[in-house]
Amino acid sequence: MTRCLNCGAERDSDICDACGLGSTEAEFSLRRKLLNRTAVFLLGAIAFVVAANRYPALELDNILIFIGVLFFVTLGLGMWVERRALRHAEVEIPKRIYYGLIPVPWLLAVLLLANGAIDSSPAHPVEARVIGKFSMPGPVQSRRLIVDSWREGRRVERIPVDRQDFDRINTNDVIVVELHEGLVSIPWVSGVSRE
Ligand SMILES: [Zn+2]
């Protein structure tokens, strides 16, 4: 007993009773759906990176690492489902997990946007000394000021900044970080200024 690759119904002949597709047509149908959903997922990943940089979280780097891991796990799962579909093997459970992961970057993008955009809490100015700078070129450029941490149990903070702030602030400057609590308690940085 196998399941139809197209509709998931159990079937015991080549033609599925539920949707009327043969096993090869069902395979093509599934692979077309996989491709479409993968496109939605990839767009979501881009939307997430844009959203994450709009109201940058204090933990932006850890958030980006998390979404990076999720990205490769999800794509790996999608490729595995497609390979099983090529062999006409059972795909129902991994396919549902894959489909479930597709909207995740979109949901996280909305969460991070709302966290900053709908946050009406006043900024908490925090003083910190710059101990280093880091910039990564590429399509998604990232610029960070490395500062002494003001939080318990942490040595440094990596503050996301734009190009102007990155260029005018130097190591050993004392800066004021405008920190917000965030609507869903993800602290984010609205800007920095020099003392
Ligand atoms: Zn079917």
mmCIF file of N, CA, C and O in Angstrom, residues 36-117:
data_model
loop_
_atom_site.group_PDB
_atom_site.id
_atom_site.type_symbol
_atom_site.label_atom_id
_atom_site.label_comp_id
_atom_site.label_asym_id
_atom_site.label_seq_id
_atom_site.Cartn_x
_atom_site.Cartn_y
_atom_site.Cartn_z
ATOM 1 N N ASN A 36 7.115 25.339 -6.619
ATOM 2 C CA ASN A 36 6.398 26.580 -6.292
ATOM 3 C C ASN A 36 6.590 26.974 -4.832
ATOM 4 O O ASN A 36 6.840 28.124 -4.508
ATOM 5 N N ARG A 37 6.464 25.967 -3.948
ATOM 6 C CA ARG A 37 6.579 26.298 -2.512
ATOM 7 C C ARG A 37 8.002 26.680 -2.156
ATOM 8 O O ARG A 37 8.221 27.531 -1.299
ATOM 9 N N THR A 38 8.962 26.046 -2.843
ATOM 10 C CA THR A 38 10.358 26.420 -2.589
ATOM 11 C C THR A 38 10.582 27.880 -2.986
ATOM 12 O O THR A 38 11.280 28.620 -2.290
ATOM 13 N N ALA A 39 9.959 28.308 -4.091
ATOM 14 C CA ALA A 39 10.084 29.711 -4.515
ATOM 15 C C ALA A 39 9.508 30.637 -3.440
ATOM 16 O O ALA A 39 10.110 31.671 -3.108
ATOM 17 N N VAL A 40 8.353 30.256 -2.881
ATOM 18 C CA VAL A 40 7.740 31.062 -1.811
ATOM 19 C C VAL A 40 8.680 31.130 -0.607
ATOM 20 O O VAL A 40 8.870 32.186 0.018
ATOM 21 N N PHE A 41 9.318 29.986 -0.308
ATOM 22 C CA PHE A 41 10.246 29.936 0.822
ATOM 23 C C PHE A 41 11.462 30.837 0.588
ATOM 24 O O PHE A 41 11.880 31.585 1.477
ATOM 25 N N LEU A 42 12.026 30.791 -0.631
ATOM 26 C CA LEU A 42 13.210 31.601 -0.935
ATOM 27 C C LEU A 42 12.882 33.096 -0.849
ATOM 28 O O LEU A 42 13.647 33.883 -0.306
ATOM 29 N N LEU A 43 11.701 33.475 -1.380
ATOM 30 C CA LEU A 43 11.279 34.880 -1.264
ATOM 31 C C LEU A 43 11.129 35.266 0.204
ATOM 32 O O LEU A 43 11.488 36.381 0.604
ATOM 33 N N GLY A 44 10.598 34.331 0.997
ATOM 34 C CA GLY A 44 10.432 34.587 2.433
ATOM 35 C C GLY A 44 11.771 34.816 3.116
ATOM 36 O O GLY A 44 11.901 35.676 3.985
ATOM 37 N N ALA A 45 12.785 34.049 2.688
ATOM 38 C CA ALA A 45 14.111 34.207 3.285
ATOM 39 C C ALA A 45 14.669 35.592 2.973
ATOM 40 O O ALA A 45 15.264 36.249 3.831
ATOM 41 N N ILE A 46 14.440 36.061 1.718
ATOM 42 C CA ILE A 46 14.903 37.407 1.350
ATOM 43 C C ILE A 46 14.130 38.459 2.164
ATOM 44 O O ILE A 46 14.716 39.390 2.721
ATOM 45 N N ALA A 47 12.798 38.270 2.246
ATOM 46 C CA ALA A 47 11.970 39.203 3.029
ATOM 47 C C ALA A 47 12.442 39.240 4.476
ATOM 48 O O ALA A 47 12.483 40.303 5.103
ATOM 49 N N PHE A 48 12.831 38.072 4.998
ATOM 50 C CA PHE A 48 13.284 38.028 6.385
ATOM 51 C C PHE A 48 14.543 38.856 6.590
ATOM 52 O O PHE A 48 14.654 39.623 7.538
ATOM 53 N N VAL A 49 15.501 38.710 5.680
ATOM 54 C CA VAL A 49 16.774 39.443 5.827
ATOM 55 C C VAL A 49 16.514 40.951 5.750
ATOM 56 O O VAL A 49 17.077 41.736 6.521
ATOM 57 N N VAL A 50 15.618 41.354 4.822
ATOM 58 C CA VAL A 50 15.268 42.779 4.718
ATOM 59 C C VAL A 50 14.611 43.262 6.008
ATOM 60 O O VAL A 50 14.977 44.297 6.577
ATOM 61 N N ALA A 51 13.637 42.482 6.497
ATOM 62 C CA ALA A 51 12.906 42.865 7.712
ATOM 63 C C ALA A 51 13.843 42.914 8.916
ATOM 64 O O ALA A 51 13.752 43.813 9.753
ATOM 65 N N ALA A 52 14.753 41.946 8.997
ATOM 66 C CA ALA A 52 15.644 41.860 10.154
ATOM 67 C C ALA A 52 16.562 43.078 10.227
ATOM 68 O O ALA A 52 16.964 43.499 11.306
ATOM 69 N N ASN A 53 16.880 43.663 9.060
ATOM 70 C CA ASN A 53 17.765 44.824 9.050
ATOM 71 C C ASN A 53 17.013 46.143 9.175
ATOM 72 O O ASN A 53 17.623 47.187 9.360
ATOM 73 N N ARG A 54 15.679 46.113 9.071
ATOM 74 C CA ARG A 54 14.881 47.339 9.143
ATOM 75 C C ARG A 54 14.877 47.891 10.568
ATOM 76 O O ARG A 54 15.095 49.069 10.784
ATOM 77 N N TYR A 55 14.574 47.065 11.548
ATOM 78 C CA TYR A 55 14.633 47.436 12.969
ATOM 79 C C TYR A 55 15.586 46.455 13.638
ATOM 80 O O TYR A 55 15.154 45.506 14.268
ATOM 81 N N PRO A 56 16.891 46.666 13.449
ATOM 82 C CA PRO A 56 17.845 45.610 13.800
ATOM 83 C C PRO A 56 17.830 45.241 15.289
ATOM 84 O O PRO A 56 17.941 46.108 16.149
ATOM 85 N N ALA A 57 17.661 43.974 15.549
ATOM 86 C CA ALA A 57 17.663 43.480 16.916
ATOM 87 C C ALA A 57 19.083 43.517 17.465
ATOM 88 O O ALA A 57 20.054 43.416 16.721
ATOM 89 N N LEU A 58 19.170 43.676 18.782
ATOM 90 C CA LEU A 58 20.479 43.637 19.438
ATOM 91 C C LEU A 58 21.155 42.285 19.154
ATOM 92 O O LEU A 58 22.368 42.201 18.995
ATOM 93 N N GLU A 59 20.352 41.238 19.066
ATOM 94 C CA GLU A 59 20.876 39.886 18.812
ATOM 95 C C GLU A 59 20.796 39.549 17.326
ATOM 96 O O GLU A 59 20.593 38.379 16.976
ATOM 97 N N LEU A 60 20.944 40.555 16.463
ATOM 98 C CA LEU A 60 20.747 40.333 15.034
ATOM 99 C C LEU A 60 21.597 39.172 14.497
ATOM 100 O O LEU A 60 21.117 38.343 13.727
ATOM 101 N N ASP A 61 22.858 39.110 14.914
ATOM 102 C CA ASP A 61 23.730 38.060 14.364
ATOM 103 C C ASP A 61 23.246 36.661 14.741
ATOM 104 O O ASP A 61 23.247 35.762 13.913
ATOM 105 N N ASN A 62 22.831 36.494 16.014
ATOM 106 C CA ASN A 62 22.326 35.178 16.406
ATOM 107 C C ASN A 62 21.034 34.839 15.667
ATOM 108 O O ASN A 62 20.805 33.681 15.288
ATOM 109 N N ILE A 63 20.191 35.852 15.452
ATOM 110 C CA ILE A 63 18.947 35.637 14.717
ATOM 111 C C ILE A 63 19.257 35.212 13.278
ATOM 112 O O ILE A 63 18.632 34.291 12.732
ATOM 113 N N LEU A 64 20.258 35.861 12.666
ATOM 114 C CA LEU A 64 20.619 35.513 11.282
ATOM 115 C C LEU A 64 21.217 34.105 11.206
ATOM 116 O O LEU A 64 20.971 33.372 10.245
ATOM 117 N N ILE A 65 21.995 33.722 12.223
ATOM 118 C CA ILE A 65 22.543 32.355 12.241
ATOM 119 C C ILE A 65 21.405 31.341 12.344
ATOM 120 O O ILE A 65 21.365 30.341 11.626
ATOM 121 N N PHE A 66 20.441 31.643 13.221
ATOM 122 C CA PHE A 66 19.298 30.736 13.388
ATOM 123 C C PHE A 66 18.536 30.560 12.070
ATOM 124 O O PHE A 66 18.241 29.445 11.646
ATOM 125 N N ILE A 67 18.266 31.694 11.381
ATOM 126 C CA ILE A 67 17.495 31.589 10.134
ATOM 127 C C ILE A 67 18.336 30.899 9.056
ATOM 128 O O ILE A 67 17.808 30.184 8.203
ATOM 129 N N GLY A 68 19.672 31.073 9.106
ATOM 130 C CA GLY A 68 20.546 30.398 8.157
ATOM 131 C C GLY A 68 20.479 28.883 8.305
ATOM 132 O O GLY A 68 20.386 28.147 7.321
ATOM 133 N N VAL A 69 20.515 28.425 9.567
ATOM 134 C CA VAL A 69 20.423 26.982 9.825
ATOM 135 C C VAL A 69 19.062 26.464 9.347
ATOM 136 O O VAL A 69 18.961 25.447 8.650
ATOM 137 N N LEU A 70 18.006 27.207 9.712
ATOM 138 C CA LEU A 70 16.649 26.819 9.297
ATOM 139 C C LEU A 70 16.540 26.753 7.773
ATOM 140 O O LEU A 70 15.919 25.844 7.213
ATOM 141 N N PHE A 71 17.182 27.709 7.109
ATOM 142 C CA PHE A 71 17.165 27.790 5.651
ATOM 143 C C PHE A 71 17.736 26.504 5.034
ATOM 144 O O PHE A 71 17.109 25.876 4.176
ATOM 145 N N PHE A 72 18.914 26.090 5.495
ATOM 146 C CA PHE A 72 19.544 24.921 4.880
ATOM 147 C C PHE A 72 18.850 23.617 5.277
ATOM 148 O O PHE A 72 18.748 22.697 4.468
ATOM 149 N N VAL A 73 18.358 23.545 6.513
ATOM 150 C CA VAL A 73 17.610 22.345 6.926
ATOM 151 C C VAL A 73 16.357 22.199 6.057
ATOM 152 O O VAL A 73 16.050 21.115 5.550
ATOM 153 N N THR A 74 15.637 23.316 5.847
ATOM 154 C CA THR A 74 14.399 23.268 5.064
ATOM 155 C C THR A 74 14.687 22.901 3.610
ATOM 156 O O THR A 74 14.014 22.026 3.038
ATOM 157 N N LEU A 75 15.690 23.543 3.012
ATOM 158 C CA LEU A 75 16.005 23.216 1.616
ATOM 159 C C LEU A 75 16.468 21.767 1.483
ATOM 160 O O LEU A 75 16.121 21.067 0.526
ATOM 161 N N GLY A 76 17.258 21.299 2.465
ATOM 162 C CA GLY A 76 17.715 19.903 2.450
ATOM 163 C C GLY A 76 16.539 18.941 2.509
ATOM 164 O O GLY A 76 16.482 17.945 1.774
ATOM 165 N N LEU A 77 15.577 19.268 3.375
ATOM 166 C CA LEU A 77 14.380 18.428 3.486
ATOM 167 C C LEU A 77 13.611 18.415 2.161
ATOM 168 O O LEU A 77 13.159 17.363 1.693
ATOM 169 N N GLY A 78 13.482 19.603 1.536
ATOM 170 C CA GLY A 78 12.776 19.700 0.257
ATOM 171 C C GLY A 78 13.445 18.848 -0.822
ATOM 172 O O GLY A 78 12.771 18.160 -1.597
ATOM 173 N N MET A 79 14.794 18.884 -0.850
ATOM 174 C CA MET A 79 15.517 18.087 -1.849
ATOM 175 C C MET A 79 15.334 16.595 -1.585
ATOM 176 O O MET A 79 15.214 15.791 -2.513
ATOM 177 N N TRP A 80 15.314 16.227 -0.297
ATOM 178 C CA TRP A 80 15.129 14.826 0.067
ATOM 179 C C TRP A 80 13.735 14.337 -0.368
ATOM 180 O O TRP A 80 13.585 13.253 -0.938
ATOM 181 N N VAL A 81 12.715 15.193 -0.132
ATOM 182 C CA VAL A 81 11.344 14.833 -0.544
ATOM 183 C C VAL A 81 11.305 14.647 -2.061
ATOM 184 O O VAL A 81 10.708 13.694 -2.569
ATOM 185 N N GLU A 82 11.979 15.541 -2.803
ATOM 186 C CA GLU A 82 11.932 15.428 -4.259
ATOM 187 C C GLU A 82 12.621 14.146 -4.740
ATOM 188 O O GLU A 82 12.128 13.465 -5.643
ATOM 189 N N ARG A 83 13.743 13.798 -4.115
ATOM 190 C CA ARG A 83 14.433 12.565 -4.498
ATOM 191 C C ARG A 83 13.574 11.338 -4.245
ATOM 192 O O ARG A 83 13.531 10.412 -5.047
ATOM 193 N N ARG A 84 12.870 11.356 -3.089
ATOM 194 C CA ARG A 84 11.979 10.227 -2.800
ATOM 195 C C ARG A 84 10.833 10.181 -3.809
ATOM 196 O O ARG A 84 10.409 9.106 -4.230
ATOM 197 N N ALA A 85 10.345 11.363 -4.207
ATOM 198 C CA ALA A 85 9.259 11.414 -5.191
ATOM 199 C C ALA A 85 9.719 10.827 -6.530
ATOM 200 O O ALA A 85 8.960 10.121 -7.206
ATOM 201 N N LEU A 86 10.971 11.090 -6.903
ATOM 202 C CA LEU A 86 11.508 10.535 -8.147
ATOM 203 C C LEU A 86 11.483 9.016 -8.129
ATOM 204 O O LEU A 86 11.282 8.372 -9.150
ATOM 205 N N ARG A 87 11.720 8.445 -6.946
ATOM 206 C CA ARG A 87 11.694 6.971 -6.817
ATOM 207 C C ARG A 87 10.294 6.461 -6.511
ATOM 208 O O ARG A 87 10.110 5.274 -6.246
ATOM 209 N N HIS A 88 9.316 7.377 -6.463
ATOM 210 C CA HIS A 88 7.922 7.050 -6.112
ATOM 211 C C HIS A 88 7.836 6.422 -4.730
ATOM 212 O O HIS A 88 7.017 5.545 -4.472
ATOM 213 N N ALA A 89 8.701 6.863 -3.825
ATOM 214 C CA ALA A 89 8.677 6.348 -2.452
ATOM 215 C C ALA A 89 7.709 7.190 -1.614
ATOM 216 O O ALA A 89 7.233 8.231 -2.048
ATOM 217 N N GLU A 90 7.432 6.711 -0.418
ATOM 218 C CA GLU A 90 6.502 7.386 0.491
ATOM 219 C C GLU A 90 7.063 8.766 0.902
ATOM 220 O O GLU A 90 8.192 8.864 1.353
ATOM 221 N N VAL A 91 6.273 9.828 0.722
ATOM 222 C CA VAL A 91 6.768 11.170 1.058
ATOM 223 C C VAL A 91 5.823 11.934 1.982
ATOM 224 O O VAL A 91 6.099 13.084 2.331
ATOM 225 N N GLU A 92 4.717 11.317 2.379
ATOM 226 C CA GLU A 92 3.648 12.091 3.003
ATOM 227 C C GLU A 92 4.106 12.885 4.244
ATOM 228 O O GLU A 92 3.847 14.081 4.354
ATOM 229 N N ILE A 93 4.834 12.222 5.154
ATOM 230 C CA ILE A 93 5.200 12.911 6.407
ATOM 231 C C ILE A 93 6.268 13.989 6.175
ATOM 232 O O ILE A 93 6.062 15.144 6.570
ATOM 233 N N PRO A 94 7.411 13.655 5.512
ATOM 234 C CA PRO A 94 8.388 14.734 5.280
ATOM 235 C C PRO A 94 7.813 15.866 4.428
ATOM 236 O O PRO A 94 8.170 17.025 4.600
ATOM 237 N N LYS A 95 6.886 15.539 3.510
ATOM 238 C CA LYS A 95 6.272 16.581 2.688
ATOM 239 C C LYS A 95 5.469 17.541 3.564
ATOM 240 O O LYS A 95 5.553 18.754 3.396
ATOM 241 N N ARG A 96 4.725 16.995 4.529
ATOM 242 C CA ARG A 96 3.930 17.877 5.402
ATOM 243 C C ARG A 96 4.831 18.745 6.273
ATOM 244 O O ARG A 96 4.531 19.911 6.516
ATOM 245 N N ILE A 97 5.939 18.145 6.757
ATOM 246 C CA ILE A 97 6.883 18.951 7.556
ATOM 247 C C ILE A 97 7.451 20.066 6.679
ATOM 248 O O ILE A 97 7.533 21.225 7.090
ATOM 249 N N TYR A 98 7.823 19.718 5.431
ATOM 250 C CA TYR A 98 8.382 20.714 4.514
ATOM 251 C C TYR A 98 7.380 21.837 4.260
ATOM 252 O O TYR A 98 7.716 23.025 4.383
ATOM 253 N N TYR A 99 6.152 21.478 3.930
ATOM 254 C CA TYR A 99 5.121 22.495 3.687
ATOM 255 C C TYR A 99 4.912 23.364 4.937
ATOM 256 O O TYR A 99 4.648 24.560 4.830
ATOM 257 N N GLY A 100 5.034 22.737 6.119
ATOM 258 C CA GLY A 100 4.862 23.492 7.364
ATOM 259 C C GLY A 100 5.968 24.518 7.583
ATOM 260 O O GLY A 100 5.756 25.557 8.214
ATOM 261 N N LEU A 101 7.174 24.226 7.059
ATOM 262 C CA LEU A 101 8.303 25.138 7.259
ATOM 263 C C LEU A 101 8.301 26.305 6.267
ATOM 264 O O LEU A 101 8.935 27.330 6.508
ATOM 265 N N ILE A 102 7.563 26.150 5.150
ATOM 266 C CA ILE A 102 7.583 27.175 4.085
ATOM 267 C C ILE A 102 7.235 28.586 4.601
ATOM 268 O O ILE A 102 7.932 29.543 4.296
ATOM 269 N N PRO A 103 6.145 28.737 5.408
ATOM 270 C CA PRO A 103 5.795 30.108 5.820
ATOM 271 C C PRO A 103 6.651 30.663 6.957
ATOM 272 O O PRO A 103 6.526 31.843 7.283
ATOM 273 N N VAL A 104 7.521 29.839 7.560
ATOM 274 C CA VAL A 104 8.238 30.289 8.762
ATOM 275 C C VAL A 104 9.042 31.581 8.550
ATOM 276 O O VAL A 104 8.933 32.513 9.349
ATOM 277 N N PRO A 105 9.852 31.717 7.460
ATOM 278 C CA PRO A 105 10.579 32.979 7.305
ATOM 279 C C PRO A 105 9.657 34.185 7.156
ATOM 280 O O PRO A 105 9.961 35.263 7.665
ATOM 281 N N TRP A 106 8.510 33.987 6.476
ATOM 282 C CA TRP A 106 7.536 35.079 6.344
ATOM 283 C C TRP A 106 6.997 35.486 7.719
ATOM 284 O O TRP A 106 6.892 36.673 8.021
ATOM 285 N N LEU A 107 6.661 34.476 8.550
ATOM 286 C CA LEU A 107 6.108 34.779 9.873
ATOM 287 C C LEU A 107 7.148 35.494 10.740
ATOM 288 O O LEU A 107 6.840 36.466 11.430
ATOM 289 N N LEU A 108 8.403 35.017 10.675
ATOM 290 C CA LEU A 108 9.457 35.659 11.465
ATOM 291 C C LEU A 108 9.725 37.081 10.963
ATOM 292 O O LEU A 108 10.003 37.975 11.760
ATOM 293 N N ALA A 109 9.611 37.292 9.631
ATOM 294 C CA ALA A 109 9.803 38.635 9.075
ATOM 295 C C ALA A 109 8.742 39.582 9.629
ATOM 296 O O ALA A 109 9.047 40.697 10.072
ATOM 297 N N VAL A 110 7.482 39.127 9.632
ATOM 298 C CA VAL A 110 6.390 39.955 10.154
ATOM 299 C C VAL A 110 6.605 40.229 11.640
ATOM 300 O O VAL A 110 6.426 41.350 12.132
ATOM 301 N N LEU A 111 7.046 39.189 12.368
ATOM 302 C CA LEU A 111 7.288 39.331 13.812
ATOM 303 C C LEU A 111 8.341 40.404 14.085
ATOM 304 O O LEU A 111 8.159 41.285 14.932
ATOM 305 N N LEU A 112 9.457 40.353 13.351
ATOM 306 C CA LEU A 112 10.535 41.320 13.576
ATOM 307 C C LEU A 112 10.139 42.726 13.143
ATOM 308 O O LEU A 112 10.507 43.702 13.787
ATOM 309 N N LEU A 113 9.352 42.835 12.047
ATOM 310 C CA LEU A 113 8.876 44.151 11.616
ATOM 311 C C LEU A 113 7.944 44.749 12.670
ATOM 312 O O LEU A 113 8.090 45.898 13.065
ATOM 313 N N ALA A 114 6.994 43.929 13.154
ATOM 314 C CA ALA A 114 6.048 44.401 14.160
ATOM 315 C C ALA A 114 6.788 44.765 15.440
ATOM 316 O O ALA A 114 6.473 45.768 16.092
ATOM 317 N N ASN A 115 7.797 43.984 15.792
ATOM 318 C CA ASN A 115 8.563 44.231 17.011
ATOM 319 C C ASN A 115 9.141 45.643 17.028
ATOM 320 O O ASN A 115 9.184 46.291 18.070
ATOM 321 N N GLY A 116 9.563 46.132 15.855
ATOM 322 C CA GLY A 116 10.126 47.473 15.785
ATOM 323 C C GLY A 116 9.097 48.529 15.435
ATOM 324 O O GLY A 116 9.011 49.575 16.077
ATOM 325 N N ALA A 117 8.256 48.235 14.415
ATOM 326 C CA ALA A 117 7.365 49.257 13.873
ATOM 327 C C ALA A 117 6.256 49.639 14.848
ATOM 328 O O ALA A 117 5.844 50.793 14.902
#
